Amino acid sequence: MKARALVRLWSIFGEPLWIVVSIGFPVLSSLALSLLYYSIGAGNYIGFAVLGGVMVAFWGNVLWSMASQFNWDKQEGLFEIYLTSPASITAILVGMSVGGIVGTVPTAVIVTAIGWVLFHPAVAASWGAVAITFALTLASLYALGMTLSSLYLVYGREAESMNEVLQEPVSMVSGLYFPSVGSLSPFPFALQIVVSLIPLTLGMDALRQSLFSSPGFVSLWVDLGALAVMAVAFLAIAAFSLKALEMKGRRDGTISVRIR
Amino acid sequence: MISFRSLFASAWMGIQHDLAWTSPPAALVLRTVAPFASAMTVSIIYWFGVTHSGLTFDPARLAFILVGSTLYAHVASYAWVPTIAIAEGKNLSVFPHIYLTARSTALYVAGRALSSFAISSTTSLAALAVAYYVLSGFLQTTIILTITPASLLMLAVALFANIPAALGLGYFLGAYSLYASKFEWSLPGYVAGLLMVFSGALFSTSILPWGVSTVASYLPFTLFIQASRDALIYGNLGDYLTSLGLCILGGVGLLLVSLWVYLAAERRARRDGVLDRRLA
């Protein structure tokens, strides 16, 4: 786990230009949507756009550096080496997650700093709750990434297309930039229930509550409880499906098939 | 020298690349999802911001945002295709075969961009139509769009008029990709983000700081979106023609400069032997 995390960290921090490159979309989309809130006279919600910019960096990292990673590793011939090494695949995935989280922190900090300097969004934070919420959101989000990573192993070129299909709709329904669950949500209740199965949705809801309002004890802790359950469940699903797919790959002889 | 055969072959390859990984209709539907979701997101932000700030909901403003968001996504999705065509081509060893042929790779890049333009035009307009109906029902409002044969013709002309500018941007990014072997994958994010901020897609460029707003208002992409709004929302032929003319003028200028840069980069890249370099 430590070895895989260090590889990821070295690939990011060993090339500082990489940080400059990776902040592009989170910073600019956050800036654009903050300006949208500002231009329509709803400046009091600019904090939602800044928070969305921070979390879109992690969501992008989950999709492109977790979900797709094994698929790319397979194309490059690395996945066979993982399987033949004595290391557990789950440990490798956890290492990738830890490296991804730490590697994305600079982007998150820069988005926050730029949003803060330019717009001074109003914050009424319970910082303890924010820290717990942030940790649980990332844990469940990266556990989802591990699950997707195992599923994407089945695919060839389709994996990248699936990522492109997933990125925007999930950003929308999970309420990266506006509340998608709760009393402020524009969505019907049934849809709110469905989208609550995505960890990002509950994470964003809990983060908004703990950062921008005095959260109700029950509503916040319900979100946090659900996030914790999701983190464990996705981790278990990822471990199970990876094992199953590895066995299938060994049986069918497709583990070393690089491009389909 | 322009070879239409090479151009069409490249465009056809692009269509195959983008749509043939599954059944083409399914690929088109899946490609409509992202611009639709993007348009829905910014439209809901407008609705949410206005509703919960005690402001008056303006359907015309919603139409402004809806059209802008769909068209910025359209431009973003095909302007960076040259970058990806080169980067992916180098990674999968397709690009070295392209440059071994007698033609310049500029034709290949143009063909790929044109195929992507055709796909993106289809999916963006489909996304606009679906978002229009979904938002109308969802927000229970009438979004003010003028859909007539004349307005659709004006929109189609505007879409084509923007090709030189988008291809020009593509050549600039492509020139970088010829040399890069690491960071080119994240250029699309920059392109999409810059267009969101500076093309007047979501808000008027006049809210940007002085100087920046002047430059942004004369960008071909801003003028293209403005012309499309004149066609679909305001119905102002004079403003439409002005925006269209400036868009073409700026676009052709950008294309000529960027093509010169790309060809120079290609010559140098051949000399330096980096065209088949996969990884740094």
Coordinates of C-alpha atoms in Angstrom, one line a residue:
Chain A
M1 CA 0.0 0.0 0.0
K2 CA 2.8 2.4 1.0
A3 CA 4.7 1.6 -2.1
R4 CA 1.8 2.3 -4.5
A5 CA 1.0 5.5 -2.6
L6 CA 4.6 6.7 -2.9
V7 CA 4.6 6.0 -6.6
R8 CA 1.5 8.2 -7.0
L9 CA 2.9 10.9 -4.8
W10 CA 6.2 10.9 -6.6
S11 CA 4.5 11.2 -10.0
I12 CA 2.7 14.3 -8.8
F13 CA 5.1 16.1 -6.5
G14 CA 8.2 15.0 -8.4
E15 CA 6.9 17.1 -11.3
P16 CA 5.5 20.3 -9.8
L17 CA 4.2 21.4 -13.2
W18 CA 1.7 18.6 -12.9
I19 CA 0.0 20.6 -10.1
V20 CA -0.2 23.6 -12.3
V21 CA -1.7 21.5 -15.1
S22 CA -4.2 19.6 -12.9
I23 CA -5.7 22.7 -11.3
G24 CA -7.1 24.0 -14.6
F25 CA -10.6 22.6 -14.7
P26 CA -11.4 22.8 -11.0
V27 CA -10.2 26.4 -10.7
L28 CA -11.8 27.7 -13.9
S29 CA -15.1 25.9 -13.5
S30 CA -15.3 27.1 -9.9
L31 CA -14.5 30.6 -11.1
A32 CA -17.1 30.4 -13.9
L33 CA -19.9 29.2 -11.7
S34 CA -19.0 31.7 -8.9
L35 CA -19.3 34.4 -11.5
L36 CA -22.6 32.9 -12.6
Y37 CA -24.0 33.1 -9.1
Y38 CA -22.6 36.7 -8.8
S39 CA -24.0 37.8 -12.2
I40 CA -27.6 36.7 -11.3
G41 CA -27.4 38.5 -8.0
A42 CA -27.1 35.4 -5.8
G43 CA -23.6 36.1 -4.4
N44 CA -24.5 34.6 -1.1
Y45 CA -24.3 31.2 -2.7
I46 CA -20.8 31.6 -4.2
G47 CA -19.4 29.4 -1.5
F48 CA -21.3 26.5 -3.1
A49 CA -19.5 27.0 -6.4
V50 CA -16.1 27.2 -4.6
L51 CA -16.8 24.0 -2.6
G52 CA -17.9 22.4 -5.9
G53 CA -14.6 23.3 -7.5
V54 CA -12.8 21.7 -4.6
M55 CA -14.8 18.5 -4.7
V56 CA -14.8 18.2 -8.5
A57 CA -11.0 17.9 -8.3
F58 CA -11.4 14.8 -6.1
W59 CA -14.3 13.4 -8.2
G60 CA -12.1 13.8 -11.3
N61 CA -9.3 12.1 -9.5
V62 CA -11.5 9.2 -8.6
L63 CA -12.8 8.7 -12.1
W64 CA -9.6 9.2 -14.1
S65 CA -6.9 8.1 -11.6
M66 CA -8.8 5.4 -9.8
A67 CA -11.5 3.9 -11.9
S68 CA -9.5 3.9 -15.1
Q69 CA -6.2 3.2 -13.6
F70 CA -6.2 -0.6 -13.7
N71 CA -7.4 -0.5 -17.3
W72 CA -4.5 1.7 -18.3
D73 CA -2.1 -0.5 -16.2
K74 CA -3.4 -3.5 -18.1
Q75 CA -2.6 -1.7 -21.4
E76 CA 0.9 -0.9 -20.2
G77 CA 1.5 -4.4 -19.0
L78 CA 1.7 -3.4 -15.3
F79 CA -1.5 -5.2 -14.1
E80 CA 0.1 -8.6 -14.8
I81 CA 3.0 -7.5 -12.5
Y82 CA 0.5 -6.6 -9.8
L83 CA -1.1 -10.0 -10.0
T84 CA 2.1 -11.9 -9.9
S85 CA 3.5 -9.9 -7.0
P86 CA 2.7 -11.1 -3.4
A87 CA 0.9 -7.8 -2.7
S88 CA -2.8 -7.7 -2.2
I89 CA -4.7 -5.9 -5.0
T90 CA -6.9 -4.2 -2.4
A91 CA -3.8 -2.9 -0.7
I92 CA -2.6 -1.5 -4.0
L93 CA -5.9 0.2 -4.6
V94 CA -5.9 1.7 -1.1
G95 CA -2.4 2.9 -1.7
M96 CA -3.5 4.5 -5.0
S97 CA -6.4 6.2 -3.1
V98 CA -4.1 7.6 -0.4
G99 CA -1.7 8.9 -3.0
G100 CA -4.5 10.3 -5.0
I101 CA -6.1 12.1 -2.1
V102 CA -2.8 13.6 -0.9
G103 CA -1.9 14.5 -4.5
T104 CA -5.2 16.3 -5.0
V105 CA -4.9 18.4 -1.8
P106 CA -2.8 21.1 -3.5
T107 CA -5.5 21.6 -6.1
A108 CA -8.2 21.8 -3.5
V109 CA -6.1 24.3 -1.5
I110 CA -5.5 26.5 -4.6
V111 CA -9.2 26.4 -5.6
T112 CA -10.2 27.4 -2.0
A113 CA -7.6 30.2 -1.9
I114 CA -8.6 31.7 -5.2
G115 CA -12.3 31.5 -4.3
W116 CA -11.6 33.0 -0.9
V117 CA -9.5 35.9 -2.3
L118 CA -11.8 36.8 -5.2
F119 CA -15.2 36.3 -3.6
H120 CA -14.9 36.1 0.2
P121 CA -17.8 33.6 0.5
A122 CA -19.7 33.7 3.8
V123 CA -18.7 30.7 5.9
A124 CA -20.3 29.6 9.2
A125 CA -18.4 26.5 9.8
S126 CA -18.3 23.9 12.5
W127 CA -14.7 22.9 11.7
G128 CA -14.8 19.6 13.6
A129 CA -17.8 18.5 11.7
V130 CA -16.2 19.7 8.5
A131 CA -13.1 17.6 9.1
I132 CA -15.1 14.4 9.9
T133 CA -17.4 15.0 6.9
F134 CA -14.5 15.6 4.6
A135 CA -12.7 12.5 5.7
L136 CA -15.8 10.3 5.4
T137 CA -16.7 11.8 2.0
L138 CA -13.3 11.0 0.6
A139 CA -13.3 7.5 2.1
S140 CA -16.6 6.6 0.5
L141 CA -15.7 8.4 -2.8
Y142 CA -12.4 6.5 -3.2
A143 CA -14.0 3.3 -2.1
L144 CA -16.5 3.9 -5.0
G145 CA -13.4 4.5 -7.2
M146 CA -12.0 1.1 -6.2
T147 CA -15.3 -0.6 -7.1
L148 CA -15.4 1.2 -10.5
S149 CA -11.7 0.2 -11.0
S150 CA -12.6 -3.4 -10.7
L151 CA -15.6 -3.1 -13.0
Y152 CA -13.6 -1.2 -15.6
L153 CA -11.2 -4.1 -15.9
V154 CA -13.9 -5.9 -17.8
Y155 CA -13.9 -3.1 -20.4
G156 CA -11.5 -2.1 -23.1
R157 CA -11.8 1.2 -24.9
E158 CA -15.3 1.6 -23.4
A159 CA -13.9 2.5 -20.0
E160 CA -12.9 6.0 -21.0
S161 CA -16.2 6.6 -22.7
M162 CA -18.0 5.4 -19.6
N163 CA -16.0 7.9 -17.6
E164 CA -16.9 10.7 -19.9
V165 CA -20.6 9.7 -19.7
L166 CA -20.5 9.5 -15.9
Q167 CA -18.6 12.7 -15.0
E168 CA -21.1 15.4 -15.8
P169 CA -24.4 13.7 -14.9
V170 CA -23.0 12.6 -11.5
S171 CA -21.7 16.1 -11.0
M172 CA -25.2 17.4 -11.7
V173 CA -27.3 15.0 -9.6
S174 CA -24.9 14.8 -6.7
G175 CA -25.2 18.6 -6.3
L176 CA -21.6 19.7 -6.7
Y177 CA -22.7 23.3 -7.2
F178 CA -26.2 23.4 -5.8
P179 CA -28.1 21.3 -3.2
S180 CA -29.5 18.2 -4.8
V181 CA -31.0 16.7 -1.6
G182 CA -32.9 18.2 1.2
S183 CA -35.4 21.1 1.4
L184 CA -33.5 23.3 -1.1
S185 CA -33.2 20.6 -3.8
P186 CA -35.0 21.2 -7.1
F187 CA -35.3 17.4 -7.6
P188 CA -38.4 15.3 -6.7
F189 CA -38.2 13.3 -3.5
A190 CA -37.9 9.9 -5.4
L191 CA -34.9 11.2 -7.4
Q192 CA -33.3 12.5 -4.2
I193 CA -33.5 9.0 -2.7
V194 CA -31.9 7.5 -5.8
V195 CA -29.1 10.1 -6.0
S196 CA -28.4 9.6 -2.3
L197 CA -26.8 6.3 -3.2
I198 CA -23.9 8.2 -4.7
P199 CA -21.4 9.0 -1.9
L200 CA -20.7 12.4 -3.5
T201 CA -24.3 13.5 -3.0
L202 CA -24.4 12.9 0.7
G203 CA -20.9 14.2 1.1
M204 CA -21.7 17.4 -0.6
D205 CA -24.9 17.8 1.4
A206 CA -23.0 17.2 4.7
L207 CA -20.2 19.5 3.7
R208 CA -22.5 22.3 2.7
Q209 CA -24.4 21.9 6.1
S210 CA -21.2 21.9 8.1
L211 CA -19.5 24.8 6.2
F212 CA -22.3 27.2 5.4
S213 CA -25.0 26.7 8.1
S214 CA -25.5 25.5 11.6
P215 CA -26.2 21.8 10.8
G216 CA -29.1 20.0 12.5
F217 CA -27.6 17.2 14.6
V218 CA -29.8 14.6 13.1
S219 CA -29.5 15.5 9.4
L220 CA -25.7 15.8 9.5
W221 CA -25.2 12.6 11.4
V222 CA -27.5 10.6 9.2
D223 CA -25.4 11.7 6.2
L224 CA -22.2 10.8 8.0
G225 CA -23.6 7.4 9.1
A226 CA -24.6 6.6 5.5
L227 CA -21.2 7.7 4.2
A228 CA -19.4 5.4 6.6
V229 CA -21.6 2.5 5.6
M230 CA -21.0 3.2 1.9
A231 CA -17.3 3.4 2.4
V232 CA -17.3 -0.1 4.0
A233 CA -19.7 -1.5 1.5
F234 CA -17.9 -0.2 -1.6
L235 CA -14.6 -1.5 -0.2
A236 CA -16.1 -5.0 0.3
I237 CA -17.7 -4.9 -3.2
A238 CA -14.3 -3.8 -4.7
A239 CA -12.4 -6.6 -3.0
F240 CA -15.0 -9.2 -4.0
S241 CA -15.3 -8.2 -7.6
L242 CA -11.5 -7.8 -8.1
K243 CA -11.1 -11.4 -6.9
A244 CA -13.8 -12.7 -9.1
L245 CA -12.5 -10.8 -12.1
E246 CA -9.0 -11.9 -11.5
M247 CA -10.1 -15.6 -11.3
K248 CA -12.1 -15.1 -14.5
G249 CA -9.2 -13.4 -16.2
R250 CA -6.9 -16.3 -15.2
R251 CA -9.4 -18.9 -16.4
D252 CA -10.1 -17.1 -19.8
G253 CA -6.5 -16.0 -20.3
T254 CA -7.5 -12.3 -20.8
I255 CA -5.4 -10.7 -18.0
S256 CA -2.6 -9.9 -20.4
V257 CA -4.9 -8.9 -23.3
R258 CA -4.0 -5.2 -23.5
I259 CA -6.3 -3.5 -26.0
R260 CA -9.7 -4.8 -27.2
Chain B
M1 CA -1.6 20.9 -50.7
I2 CA -5.2 20.1 -49.7
S3 CA -6.3 16.6 -50.5
F4 CA -10.0 16.1 -49.9
R5 CA -9.5 12.3 -50.1
S6 CA -7.1 12.4 -47.1
L7 CA -9.3 14.8 -45.3
F8 CA -12.4 12.6 -45.7
A9 CA -10.4 9.5 -44.8
S10 CA -9.3 11.2 -41.6
A11 CA -12.8 12.4 -40.9
W12 CA -14.1 8.9 -41.4
M13 CA -11.5 7.5 -39.1
G14 CA -12.6 10.0 -36.5
I15 CA -16.2 9.0 -36.8
Q16 CA -15.1 5.3 -36.4
H17 CA -13.0 6.2 -33.4
D18 CA -15.7 8.2 -31.7
L19 CA -18.8 6.1 -32.5
A20 CA -17.8 2.6 -33.4
W21 CA -16.7 1.5 -30.0
T22 CA -20.4 0.6 -29.5
S23 CA -23.4 0.8 -31.8
P24 CA -23.3 4.3 -33.4
P25 CA -26.8 5.4 -32.2
A26 CA -25.9 4.4 -28.6
A27 CA -22.6 6.2 -28.8
L28 CA -24.4 9.4 -30.0
V29 CA -26.9 9.1 -27.2
L30 CA -24.1 8.6 -24.6
R31 CA -22.3 11.6 -26.1
T32 CA -25.4 13.7 -25.6
V33 CA -25.5 13.0 -21.9
A34 CA -22.5 15.2 -20.9
P35 CA -23.6 18.4 -22.6
F36 CA -27.2 17.8 -21.5
A37 CA -26.1 17.4 -17.8
S38 CA -23.8 20.4 -18.1
A39 CA -26.7 22.6 -19.5
M40 CA -29.0 21.3 -16.8
T41 CA -26.4 22.1 -14.0
V42 CA -26.0 25.7 -15.0
S43 CA -29.7 26.2 -15.6
I44 CA -30.5 24.8 -12.2
I45 CA -27.9 27.0 -10.6
Y46 CA -29.7 30.0 -12.2
W47 CA -33.1 28.7 -10.9
F48 CA -31.7 27.9 -7.5
G49 CA -29.8 31.2 -7.1
V50 CA -32.7 33.4 -8.2
T51 CA -35.4 31.5 -6.3
H52 CA -33.6 31.4 -3.0
S53 CA -32.3 35.0 -3.2
G54 CA -35.8 36.5 -3.6
L55 CA -35.1 37.6 -7.1
T56 CA -37.4 37.5 -10.1
F57 CA -37.1 34.4 -12.4
D58 CA -36.5 35.5 -16.0
P59 CA -37.1 32.9 -18.7
A60 CA -35.1 35.0 -21.2
R61 CA -32.1 34.8 -18.9
L62 CA -32.5 31.1 -18.6
A63 CA -32.6 30.8 -22.4
F64 CA -29.4 32.9 -22.5
I65 CA -27.7 30.5 -20.1
L66 CA -29.1 27.4 -21.7
V67 CA -27.9 28.3 -25.3
G68 CA -24.5 29.5 -24.0
S69 CA -23.8 26.5 -22.0
T70 CA -24.7 24.1 -24.8
L71 CA -22.6 25.9 -27.3
Y72 CA -19.6 26.3 -25.1
A73 CA -19.7 22.5 -24.5
H74 CA -19.9 22.1 -28.3
V75 CA -16.8 24.2 -29.0
A76 CA -14.9 22.6 -26.1
S77 CA -15.7 19.1 -27.3
Y78 CA -14.2 19.5 -30.7
A79 CA -11.5 22.2 -30.3
W80 CA -9.3 19.8 -28.3
V81 CA -9.7 16.8 -30.6
P82 CA -6.5 17.6 -32.4
T83 CA -4.7 17.4 -29.1
I84 CA -6.2 14.0 -28.3
A85 CA -5.8 12.7 -31.8
I86 CA -2.1 13.4 -31.6
A87 CA -1.6 12.4 -28.0
E88 CA -3.6 9.2 -28.3
G89 CA -2.1 8.5 -31.7
K90 CA 1.4 8.7 -30.3
N91 CA 0.5 6.5 -27.4
L92 CA -1.1 3.8 -29.5
S93 CA 1.5 4.2 -32.4
V94 CA -1.1 5.4 -34.9
F95 CA 0.4 8.9 -35.3
P96 CA 3.8 7.6 -36.6
H97 CA 1.9 5.9 -39.4
I98 CA 0.2 9.2 -40.2
Y99 CA 3.4 11.1 -40.5
L100 CA 5.0 8.4 -42.6
T101 CA 2.5 9.2 -45.3
A102 CA 3.1 11.8 -48.0
R103 CA 0.7 14.3 -46.5
S104 CA 1.2 16.7 -43.6
T105 CA -0.4 15.6 -40.4
A106 CA -2.3 18.9 -40.5
L107 CA -4.8 17.3 -42.8
Y108 CA -5.3 14.3 -40.5
V109 CA -5.8 16.7 -37.6
A110 CA -8.3 18.8 -39.6
G111 CA -10.2 15.7 -40.6
R112 CA -10.4 14.5 -37.0
A113 CA -11.6 17.9 -35.9
L114 CA -14.3 18.0 -38.7
S115 CA -15.6 14.6 -37.8
S116 CA -15.8 15.7 -34.2
F117 CA -17.6 18.9 -35.3
A118 CA -20.2 16.8 -37.0
I119 CA -20.8 14.6 -34.0
S120 CA -20.6 17.4 -31.5
S121 CA -23.1 19.5 -33.5
T122 CA -25.6 16.6 -33.5
T123 CA -25.2 15.9 -29.8
S124 CA -25.1 19.5 -28.7
L125 CA -28.3 20.4 -30.5
A126 CA -29.9 17.2 -29.2
A127 CA -28.8 18.2 -25.7
L128 CA -30.2 21.7 -26.2
A129 CA -33.6 20.2 -27.3
V130 CA -33.8 17.7 -24.5
A131 CA -32.7 20.3 -21.8
Y132 CA -35.3 22.7 -23.2
Y133 CA -38.1 20.3 -22.8
V134 CA -36.9 18.9 -19.4
L135 CA -36.4 22.3 -17.9
S136 CA -39.7 23.6 -19.3
G137 CA -41.5 20.8 -17.5
F138 CA -39.3 20.7 -14.5
L139 CA -39.3 24.4 -13.7
Q140 CA -42.8 24.9 -15.1
T141 CA -41.8 27.8 -17.3
T142 CA -41.7 28.7 -20.9
I143 CA -38.1 29.2 -22.1
I144 CA -38.1 31.8 -24.8
L145 CA -36.4 30.3 -27.8
T146 CA -37.4 31.1 -31.4
I147 CA -37.4 27.9 -33.4
T148 CA -38.2 28.5 -37.0
P149 CA -36.6 27.4 -40.3
A150 CA -34.9 30.8 -40.5
S151 CA -33.6 30.8 -37.0
L152 CA -32.3 27.2 -37.4
L153 CA -30.6 28.1 -40.7
M154 CA -29.0 31.1 -38.9
L155 CA -27.8 28.8 -36.1
A156 CA -26.4 26.3 -38.7
V157 CA -24.5 29.1 -40.4
A158 CA -23.1 30.2 -37.1
L159 CA -22.0 26.7 -36.2
F160 CA -20.1 26.5 -39.5
A161 CA -18.7 30.0 -39.2
N162 CA -17.0 29.0 -35.9
I163 CA -15.1 26.1 -37.5
P164 CA -12.0 28.2 -38.4
A165 CA -11.6 29.5 -34.9
A166 CA -12.1 26.1 -33.3
L167 CA -9.7 24.5 -35.7
G168 CA -7.2 27.3 -35.1
L169 CA -7.3 26.7 -31.4
G170 CA -7.0 23.0 -32.2
Y171 CA -3.8 23.6 -34.2
F172 CA -2.3 25.6 -31.5
L173 CA -2.9 22.9 -28.9
G174 CA -1.9 20.2 -31.5
A175 CA 1.5 22.0 -32.0
Y176 CA 2.1 21.6 -28.3
S177 CA 1.0 18.0 -28.3
L178 CA 3.6 17.2 -31.0
Y179 CA 6.3 17.9 -28.4
A180 CA 4.5 17.0 -25.2
S181 CA 4.2 13.5 -23.9
K182 CA 2.8 14.0 -20.4
F183 CA 0.6 17.0 -19.8
E184 CA -1.4 17.2 -23.0
W185 CA -4.2 15.0 -21.5
S186 CA -5.2 17.8 -19.1
L187 CA -5.5 20.5 -21.8
P188 CA -9.2 19.7 -22.5
G189 CA -10.0 20.8 -18.9
Y190 CA -8.2 24.1 -19.5
V191 CA -10.0 24.6 -22.8
A192 CA -13.4 23.9 -21.3
G193 CA -12.7 26.0 -18.2
L194 CA -11.4 29.0 -20.2
L195 CA -14.3 28.9 -22.5
M196 CA -16.7 28.8 -19.5
V197 CA -15.2 32.0 -18.1
F198 CA -14.2 34.0 -21.2
S199 CA -16.7 33.2 -24.0
G200 CA -19.7 34.8 -22.4
A201 CA -21.3 31.3 -22.3
L202 CA -22.9 31.7 -18.9
F203 CA -22.8 35.4 -18.2
S204 CA -22.1 38.6 -20.1
T205 CA -18.4 39.3 -20.6
S206 CA -19.0 42.8 -19.3
I207 CA -18.8 41.5 -15.6
L208 CA -15.1 40.6 -16.2
P209 CA -12.5 43.1 -15.2
W210 CA -11.9 46.0 -17.6
G211 CA -9.4 45.0 -20.4
V212 CA -10.2 41.3 -19.9
S213 CA -13.8 41.9 -20.8
T214 CA -12.9 43.9 -23.9
V215 CA -10.7 41.1 -25.2
A216 CA -13.2 38.4 -24.2
S217 CA -16.0 40.2 -26.0
Y218 CA -14.1 40.0 -29.3
L219 CA -13.0 36.4 -29.1
P220 CA -14.4 34.4 -32.1
F221 CA -16.0 31.9 -29.6
T222 CA -17.8 34.7 -27.8
L223 CA -19.1 36.2 -31.1
F224 CA -20.2 32.7 -32.2
I225 CA -22.3 32.2 -29.1
Q226 CA -23.6 35.8 -29.4
A227 CA -24.6 35.2 -33.0
S228 CA -26.4 31.9 -32.0
R229 CA -28.3 33.8 -29.3
D230 CA -29.2 36.5 -31.8
A231 CA -30.6 33.6 -34.0
L232 CA -32.4 31.7 -31.3
I233 CA -33.4 34.2 -28.7
Y234 CA -33.3 37.8 -29.8
G235 CA -34.0 37.4 -33.6
N236 CA -31.9 40.5 -34.3
L237 CA -30.5 40.1 -37.9
G238 CA -28.2 43.1 -37.8
D239 CA -26.5 42.0 -34.6
Y240 CA -26.4 38.5 -35.9
L241 CA -24.6 39.5 -39.0
T242 CA -22.2 41.7 -37.2
S243 CA -21.2 38.9 -34.7
L244 CA -21.0 36.4 -37.5
G245 CA -18.8 38.6 -39.6
L246 CA -16.4 39.3 -36.8
C247 CA -16.4 35.7 -35.8
I248 CA -15.4 34.6 -39.3
L249 CA -12.8 37.3 -39.5
G250 CA -11.2 36.5 -36.2
G251 CA -11.5 32.8 -36.8
V252 CA -9.7 32.9 -40.2
G253 CA -7.0 35.0 -38.7
L254 CA -6.5 32.6 -35.8
L255 CA -6.6 29.6 -38.2
L256 CA -3.9 31.1 -40.5
V257 CA -1.5 31.9 -37.6
S258 CA -2.1 28.6 -35.8
L259 CA -1.6 26.6 -39.0
W260 CA 1.7 28.3 -39.6
V261 CA 2.7 27.5 -36.0
Y262 CA 1.5 23.9 -36.4
L263 CA 3.4 23.3 -39.6
A264 CA 6.6 24.9 -38.2
A265 CA 6.2 22.6 -35.1
E266 CA 5.7 19.6 -37.3
R267 CA 8.8 20.3 -39.3
R268 CA 10.8 20.8 -36.2
A269 CA 9.3 17.7 -34.5
R270 CA 10.3 15.5 -37.5
R271 CA 13.8 16.9 -37.3
D272 CA 14.0 16.3 -33.6
G273 CA 12.5 12.8 -33.8
V274 CA 9.8 13.3 -31.2
L275 CA 6.8 12.4 -33.3
D276 CA 6.9 8.8 -32.2
R277 CA 7.9 9.5 -28.6
R278 CA 5.3 7.8 -26.5
L279 CA 6.3 8.8 -23.0
A280 CA 8.6 11.4 -21.5

